[in-house]
Amino acid sequence: MIIRRRSFLKAASCLPLSVALPSIAYTKIDFGKTNITTVSDGSITLPAGLTFDTMPKAELELIINELSLSREQLVRECNVTLLETENRKILFDVGAGVYFLDGMGAIVDSLDERGLAPEDITDVIFTHAHPDHIWGVLDDFDDLLFPNATYHIGRTEWDYWWNPETVNRVDESRVETAVGAKTRFEALQDQIEFFDDGDEPIPGVLALMTPGHTPGHMSFEIANGSQSALIVGDAINDHHVAFKRPNWLNGLDQNPEEAAQTRQKLLNRISNEDMLIVGFHLPKGGIGRVAQSGTEYSFVSI
Ligand SMILES: [Zn+2]
């Protein structure tokens, strides 16, 4: 996410009332000895132009009509992945908490519906440091929400947001994102462990550098026998244009050209290898498969 709260509220004031998504607290699949569940942090509503303005208009119109998308605002689910192994409960990202936009910050309630408390989480692995993925790591008292967890993040992502020059180098719409990430990093710095592309931050969880949405965005591959799943974070961050035209540039990505290459590569691999895809902003809980037809892909939820 890149937009600042104030500028979002200004843009949103021209929009119709938010569309509430049906509340699904969690979606679960059995995955051998482990379970993969997505736990809802709520949903995020953004002006559609943030995604659409960089795209070819006439062709976009056809997709908007075909999939009945709004031209004013796009509502995306926020699905935090929970991986349960024999002795660990691992979250991938933590959601936005109460400091960002309305409609988010549901993670504790959703975990509760799943029978879990924040104290039960053993590890948190971040895909990237945008507000809807990391701001929720601080609770209402600015303490770490998951007190017993070890936190893990890709070194490139950490170095980028930790650099004091980043806040001066990003464009104005991303200043609040940079400040918010740095604040969270300062709270995390004594409990954070770093990993790089190809590492396993936790045994059985393979980190893959998937840059473009942010400079150090990471995805995670989990394999079990012949089954495998890819947790893609925001490398594929909607179920419509990202799938139908993965090579189009998307204004939500910090480096749109690099993000488009990453997206294309991921979709190609996920469909070819018939992997499960687990996406933070994909619909119906965010777990599914990728179907390919010519140069187009589609998301098939489970
Ligand atoms: Zn996001």
Tab-separated table of C-alpha atoms and ligand atoms in Angstrom:
chain	number	residue	atom	x	y	z
A	1	MET	CA	0.000	0.000	0.000
A	2	ILE	CA	1.285	3.405	-0.842
A	3	ILE	CA	-1.346	5.981	-0.132
A	4	ARG	CA	-1.323	8.193	2.933
A	5	ARG	CA	-4.304	8.213	5.248
A	6	ARG	CA	-5.017	11.907	4.750
A	7	SER	CA	-4.824	11.814	0.981
A	8	PHE	CA	-6.936	8.653	0.950
A	9	LEU	CA	-9.646	10.301	3.040
A	10	LYS	CA	-9.622	13.267	0.701
A	11	ALA	CA	-9.958	11.034	-2.349
A	12	ALA	CA	-12.514	8.827	-0.642
A	13	SER	CA	-14.769	11.777	0.214
A	14	CYS	CA	-15.731	11.912	-3.480
A	15	LEU	CA	-16.602	8.232	-3.551
A	16	PRO	CA	-19.778	6.361	-2.742
A	17	LEU	CA	-19.895	4.661	0.647
A	18	SER	CA	-17.515	1.764	1.089
A	19	VAL	CA	-18.706	-1.627	-0.007
A	20	ALA	CA	-18.518	-3.995	2.936
A	21	LEU	CA	-17.170	-7.422	2.153
A	22	PRO	CA	-18.798	-10.448	3.698
A	23	SER	CA	-16.809	-11.286	6.803
A	24	ILE	CA	-14.949	-14.581	6.558
A	25	ALA	CA	-12.698	-14.873	9.584
A	26	TYR	CA	-10.565	-17.651	8.197
A	27	THR	CA	-10.126	-20.101	5.333
A	28	LYS	CA	-8.271	-23.350	5.958
A	29	ILE	CA	-6.722	-26.143	3.930
A	30	ASP	CA	-5.004	-29.291	5.145
A	31	PHE	CA	-1.510	-29.540	3.797
A	32	GLY	CA	0.031	-32.786	4.940
A	33	LYS	CA	1.273	-32.463	8.501
A	34	THR	CA	0.744	-28.715	8.407
A	35	ASN	CA	-2.280	-26.487	8.004
A	36	ILE	CA	-2.364	-23.365	5.909
A	37	THR	CA	-5.059	-20.963	6.991
A	38	THR	CA	-5.758	-17.393	6.021
A	39	VAL	CA	-6.917	-15.193	8.861
A	40	SER	CA	-8.740	-12.004	7.931
A	41	ASP	CA	-7.500	-8.568	8.949
A	42	GLY	CA	-10.538	-7.026	7.224
A	43	SER	CA	-10.508	-5.307	3.856
A	44	ILE	CA	-8.933	-2.276	2.233
A	45	THR	CA	-10.828	0.142	-0.008
A	46	LEU	CA	-8.801	2.322	-2.373
A	47	PRO	CA	-9.580	4.654	-5.252
A	48	ALA	CA	-9.555	2.522	-8.410
A	49	GLY	CA	-7.327	5.039	-10.197
A	50	LEU	CA	-4.359	3.963	-8.093
A	51	THR	CA	-4.495	0.646	-9.941
A	52	PHE	CA	-6.071	1.622	-13.271
A	53	ASP	CA	-4.574	4.994	-14.234
A	54	THR	CA	-1.425	3.488	-15.757
A	55	MET	CA	-3.343	0.958	-17.875
A	56	PRO	CA	-4.536	1.125	-21.523
A	57	LYS	CA	-8.034	2.580	-21.247
A	58	ALA	CA	-9.970	0.881	-24.039
A	59	GLU	CA	-8.760	-2.608	-23.202
A	60	LEU	CA	-9.206	-1.953	-19.478
A	61	GLU	CA	-12.860	-1.017	-20.111
A	62	LEU	CA	-13.487	-4.499	-21.526
A	63	ILE	CA	-12.037	-6.132	-18.392
A	64	ILE	CA	-13.959	-3.796	-16.070
A	65	ASN	CA	-17.192	-4.693	-17.863
A	66	GLU	CA	-16.429	-8.399	-18.062
A	67	LEU	CA	-15.650	-8.702	-14.350
A	68	SER	CA	-18.148	-6.025	-13.181
A	69	LEU	CA	-15.433	-4.008	-11.412
A	70	SER	CA	-16.046	-0.563	-9.987
A	71	ARG	CA	-14.424	2.371	-11.780
A	72	GLU	CA	-14.407	4.389	-8.550
A	73	GLN	CA	-13.046	2.160	-5.836
A	74	LEU	CA	-11.576	-1.293	-5.448
A	75	VAL	CA	-12.133	-3.321	-2.314
A	76	ARG	CA	-9.546	-5.980	-1.529
A	77	GLU	CA	-9.550	-8.546	1.240
A	78	CYS	CA	-6.602	-8.569	3.634
A	79	ASN	CA	-5.690	-12.206	4.320
A	80	VAL	CA	-2.903	-12.953	6.785
A	81	THR	CA	-1.514	-16.467	6.275
A	82	LEU	CA	-1.199	-18.747	9.297
A	83	LEU	CA	1.004	-21.829	8.912
A	84	GLU	CA	0.665	-24.382	11.707
A	85	THR	CA	3.318	-27.059	12.044
A	86	GLU	CA	3.874	-29.562	14.850
A	87	ASN	CA	5.520	-27.008	17.092
A	88	ARG	CA	5.071	-23.607	15.499
A	89	LYS	CA	2.334	-21.151	14.639
A	90	ILE	CA	3.695	-18.835	11.980
A	91	LEU	CA	2.042	-15.693	10.626
A	92	PHE	CA	2.990	-14.200	7.268
A	93	ASP	CA	2.428	-10.454	7.806
A	94	VAL	CA	0.235	-9.074	10.572
A	95	GLY	CA	-2.235	-6.653	8.970
A	96	ALA	CA	-2.695	-2.926	9.511
A	97	GLY	CA	-3.808	-2.565	13.125
A	98	VAL	CA	-5.839	0.466	14.129
A	99	TYR	CA	-3.612	3.214	12.748
A	100	PHE	CA	-4.244	2.989	9.019
A	101	LEU	CA	-7.633	2.812	7.282
A	102	ASP	CA	-11.122	1.917	8.457
A	103	GLY	CA	-12.177	-1.672	7.837
A	104	MET	CA	-8.859	-3.168	8.908
A	105	GLY	CA	-7.289	-4.337	12.153
A	106	ALA	CA	-9.419	-7.485	12.612
A	107	ILE	CA	-6.528	-9.925	13.052
A	108	VAL	CA	-6.893	-10.489	16.812
A	109	ASP	CA	-10.639	-11.174	16.519
A	110	SER	CA	-10.069	-13.490	13.567
A	111	LEU	CA	-7.352	-15.419	15.422
A	112	ASP	CA	-9.709	-15.669	18.384
A	113	GLU	CA	-12.369	-17.268	16.154
A	114	ARG	CA	-9.677	-19.772	15.193
A	115	GLY	CA	-9.030	-20.439	18.901
A	116	LEU	CA	-5.702	-18.588	19.058
A	117	ALA	CA	-4.398	-15.669	21.112
A	118	PRO	CA	-1.504	-13.360	20.118
A	119	GLU	CA	0.652	-15.141	22.743
A	120	ASP	CA	0.332	-18.399	20.774
A	121	ILE	CA	2.155	-17.069	17.705
A	122	THR	CA	5.748	-18.344	17.622
A	123	ASP	CA	6.977	-16.601	14.463
A	124	VAL	CA	6.054	-13.717	12.184
A	125	ILE	CA	7.533	-13.544	8.687
A	126	PHE	CA	7.043	-10.353	6.659
A	127	THR	CA	6.572	-10.264	2.882
A	128	HIS	CA	7.209	-6.509	2.857
A	129	ALA	CA	6.801	-3.414	5.008
A	130	HIS	CA	3.779	-1.593	3.578
A	131	PRO	CA	1.211	-0.370	6.156
A	132	ASP	CA	-1.462	-3.022	5.554
A	133	HIS	CA	1.151	-5.738	6.179
A	134	ILE	CA	3.249	-4.461	9.081
A	135	TRP	CA	1.625	-1.563	10.913
A	136	GLY	CA	-0.464	-3.958	13.001
A	137	VAL	CA	2.652	-5.316	14.687
A	138	LEU	CA	2.139	-2.600	17.329
A	139	ASP	CA	-0.872	-2.832	19.629
A	140	ASP	CA	-2.898	0.069	21.053
A	141	PHE	CA	-0.131	0.718	23.597
A	142	ASP	CA	2.626	0.621	20.955
A	143	ASP	CA	3.888	-2.710	22.308
A	144	LEU	CA	4.576	-5.655	20.006
A	145	LEU	CA	1.282	-7.467	19.438
A	146	PHE	CA	2.812	-10.961	19.435
A	147	PRO	CA	4.987	-10.960	22.571
A	148	ASN	CA	6.381	-14.481	22.206
A	149	ALA	CA	7.151	-14.356	18.513
A	150	THR	CA	10.454	-14.293	16.693
A	151	TYR	CA	10.146	-11.858	13.792
A	152	HIS	CA	11.760	-12.461	10.376
A	153	ILE	CA	12.223	-10.148	7.393
A	154	GLY	CA	14.217	-10.124	4.164
A	155	ARG	CA	17.451	-8.190	4.529
A	156	THR	CA	16.899	-6.098	1.374
A	157	GLU	CA	13.458	-4.954	2.563
A	158	TRP	CA	14.827	-4.063	6.005
A	159	ASP	CA	17.814	-2.182	4.587
A	160	TYR	CA	15.583	-0.141	2.290
A	161	TRP	CA	13.122	1.129	4.941
A	162	TRP	CA	15.738	1.332	7.709
A	163	ASN	CA	17.914	3.679	5.600
A	164	PRO	CA	17.331	7.236	6.923
A	165	GLU	CA	17.568	8.518	3.334
A	166	THR	CA	14.562	6.485	2.131
A	167	VAL	CA	12.012	8.905	3.574
A	168	ASN	CA	13.677	11.716	1.603
A	169	ARG	CA	13.899	9.731	-1.613
A	170	VAL	CA	10.352	8.359	-1.884
A	171	ASP	CA	7.732	10.494	-3.565
A	172	GLU	CA	5.336	12.453	-1.393
A	173	SER	CA	2.564	9.850	-1.461
A	174	ARG	CA	4.895	7.318	0.168
A	175	VAL	CA	6.354	9.449	2.967
A	176	GLU	CA	3.880	8.215	5.570
A	177	THR	CA	4.562	4.626	4.500
A	178	ALA	CA	8.302	5.168	5.005
A	179	VAL	CA	7.862	6.799	8.410
A	180	GLY	CA	5.458	4.064	9.529
A	181	ALA	CA	7.815	1.281	8.459
A	182	LYS	CA	10.757	2.856	10.281
A	183	THR	CA	8.712	3.220	13.473
A	184	ARG	CA	7.788	-0.481	13.358
A	185	PHE	CA	11.372	-1.482	12.605
A	186	GLU	CA	12.599	0.465	15.640
A	187	ALA	CA	10.156	-1.511	17.806
A	188	LEU	CA	11.297	-4.779	16.200
A	189	GLN	CA	15.042	-4.270	16.012
A	190	ASP	CA	15.941	-6.428	19.027
A	191	GLN	CA	13.714	-9.330	17.976
A	192	ILE	CA	14.220	-9.451	14.233
A	193	GLU	CA	16.074	-12.086	12.239
A	194	PHE	CA	17.120	-11.576	8.640
A	195	PHE	CA	17.037	-13.860	5.633
A	196	ASP	CA	17.980	-13.617	1.972
A	197	ASP	CA	16.691	-15.039	-1.311
A	198	GLY	CA	16.909	-18.851	-1.192
A	199	ASP	CA	17.114	-19.059	2.608
A	200	GLU	CA	14.708	-20.940	4.850
A	201	PRO	CA	13.858	-18.510	7.665
A	202	ILE	CA	12.085	-21.516	9.218
A	203	PRO	CA	12.756	-25.105	8.120
A	204	GLY	CA	10.404	-25.942	5.240
A	205	VAL	CA	9.668	-22.305	4.371
A	206	LEU	CA	11.717	-21.232	1.335
A	207	ALA	CA	12.112	-17.478	0.765
A	208	LEU	CA	12.000	-16.208	-2.820
A	209	MET	CA	12.881	-12.648	-3.748
A	210	THR	CA	9.922	-11.239	-5.705
A	211	PRO	CA	10.761	-7.539	-6.082
A	212	GLY	CA	8.867	-4.670	-7.683
A	213	HIS	CA	5.928	-4.069	-5.371
A	214	THR	CA	8.673	-3.057	-2.933
A	215	PRO	CA	12.444	-3.342	-3.424
A	216	GLY	CA	12.782	-6.384	-1.144
A	217	HIS	CA	9.378	-8.057	-1.411
A	218	MET	CA	9.586	-11.778	-0.578
A	219	SER	CA	7.312	-14.722	-1.373
A	220	PHE	CA	7.452	-18.103	0.357
A	221	GLU	CA	7.283	-21.634	-0.991
A	222	ILE	CA	6.029	-24.457	1.188
A	223	ALA	CA	6.274	-27.995	-0.139
A	224	ASN	CA	4.811	-31.220	1.117
A	225	GLY	CA	5.341	-34.278	-1.066
A	226	SER	CA	3.777	-33.565	-4.416
A	227	GLN	CA	1.849	-30.538	-3.098
A	228	SER	CA	3.315	-27.082	-2.913
A	229	ALA	CA	2.009	-23.624	-2.133
A	230	LEU	CA	3.332	-20.171	-2.827
A	231	ILE	CA	2.534	-17.350	-0.432
A	232	VAL	CA	2.822	-14.345	-2.753
A	233	GLY	CA	2.002	-11.375	-0.527
A	234	ASP	CA	1.418	-8.384	-2.824
A	235	ALA	CA	3.499	-9.671	-5.737
A	236	ILE	CA	0.078	-10.573	-7.211
A	237	ASN	CA	-2.281	-8.195	-5.516
A	238	ASP	CA	-5.643	-8.432	-7.226
A	239	HIS	CA	-7.642	-11.151	-8.957
A	240	HIS	CA	-8.531	-9.162	-12.071
A	241	VAL	CA	-5.971	-7.085	-13.997
A	242	ALA	CA	-2.989	-8.765	-12.322
A	243	PHE	CA	-4.185	-12.108	-13.700
A	244	LYS	CA	-5.651	-11.038	-17.036
A	245	ARG	CA	-2.860	-8.617	-17.988
A	246	PRO	CA	0.090	-9.360	-15.681
A	247	ASN	CA	2.415	-7.279	-17.877
A	248	TRP	CA	0.438	-4.046	-17.386
A	249	LEU	CA	1.999	-1.513	-15.055
A	250	ASN	CA	0.164	-1.002	-11.765
A	251	GLY	CA	0.456	2.266	-9.823
A	252	LEU	CA	0.376	0.406	-6.500
A	253	ASP	CA	3.812	-1.084	-7.224
A	254	GLN	CA	6.891	0.940	-6.275
A	255	ASN	CA	8.772	-0.263	-9.366
A	256	PRO	CA	5.956	-1.133	-11.802
A	257	GLU	CA	8.190	-2.569	-14.556
A	258	GLU	CA	10.003	-4.900	-12.168
A	259	ALA	CA	6.710	-5.864	-10.476
A	260	ALA	CA	5.194	-6.794	-13.852
A	261	GLN	CA	8.120	-9.105	-14.633
A	262	THR	CA	7.850	-10.722	-11.207
A	263	ARG	CA	4.075	-11.181	-11.564
A	264	GLN	CA	4.404	-12.796	-14.972
A	265	LYS	CA	7.083	-15.184	-13.735
A	266	LEU	CA	5.104	-16.189	-10.644
A	267	LEU	CA	1.836	-16.791	-12.490
A	268	ASN	CA	3.638	-18.842	-15.115
A	269	ARG	CA	5.291	-21.022	-12.498
A	270	ILE	CA	2.229	-21.420	-10.267
A	271	SER	CA	0.027	-22.533	-13.172
A	272	ASN	CA	2.685	-24.746	-14.809
A	273	GLU	CA	3.459	-26.537	-11.550
A	274	ASP	CA	-0.166	-26.565	-10.372
A	275	MET	CA	0.816	-24.980	-7.073
A	276	LEU	CA	-1.587	-23.459	-4.605
A	277	ILE	CA	-1.472	-19.672	-4.532
A	278	VAL	CA	-2.014	-17.819	-1.259
A	279	GLY	CA	-2.463	-14.086	-1.814
A	280	PHE	CA	-2.888	-11.364	0.789
A	281	HIS	CA	-5.421	-9.427	-1.328
A	282	LEU	CA	-6.971	-12.251	-3.340
A	283	PRO	CA	-10.710	-12.920	-2.833
A	284	LYS	CA	-12.639	-15.543	-0.851
A	285	GLY	CA	-9.874	-16.027	1.681
A	286	GLY	CA	-7.059	-15.744	-0.844
A	287	ILE	CA	-6.241	-19.444	-1.322
A	288	GLY	CA	-6.658	-21.001	-4.754
A	289	ARG	CA	-5.083	-22.080	-7.989
A	290	VAL	CA	-4.057	-20.302	-11.176
A	291	ALA	CA	-5.646	-21.300	-14.488
A	292	GLN	CA	-3.993	-20.244	-17.754
A	293	SER	CA	-5.667	-19.607	-21.097
A	294	GLY	CA	-3.331	-18.221	-23.753
A	295	THR	CA	-1.605	-15.166	-22.262
A	296	GLU	CA	-4.340	-14.701	-19.647
A	297	TYR	CA	-4.572	-16.211	-16.207
A	298	SER	CA	-7.455	-16.465	-13.770
A	299	PHE	CA	-7.741	-17.043	-10.035
A	300	VAL	CA	-9.739	-20.111	-9.011
A	301	SER	CA	-10.485	-20.033	-5.288
A	302	ILE	CA	-10.683	-23.319	-3.424
B	1	ZN	ZN	-1.036	-5.005	0.596
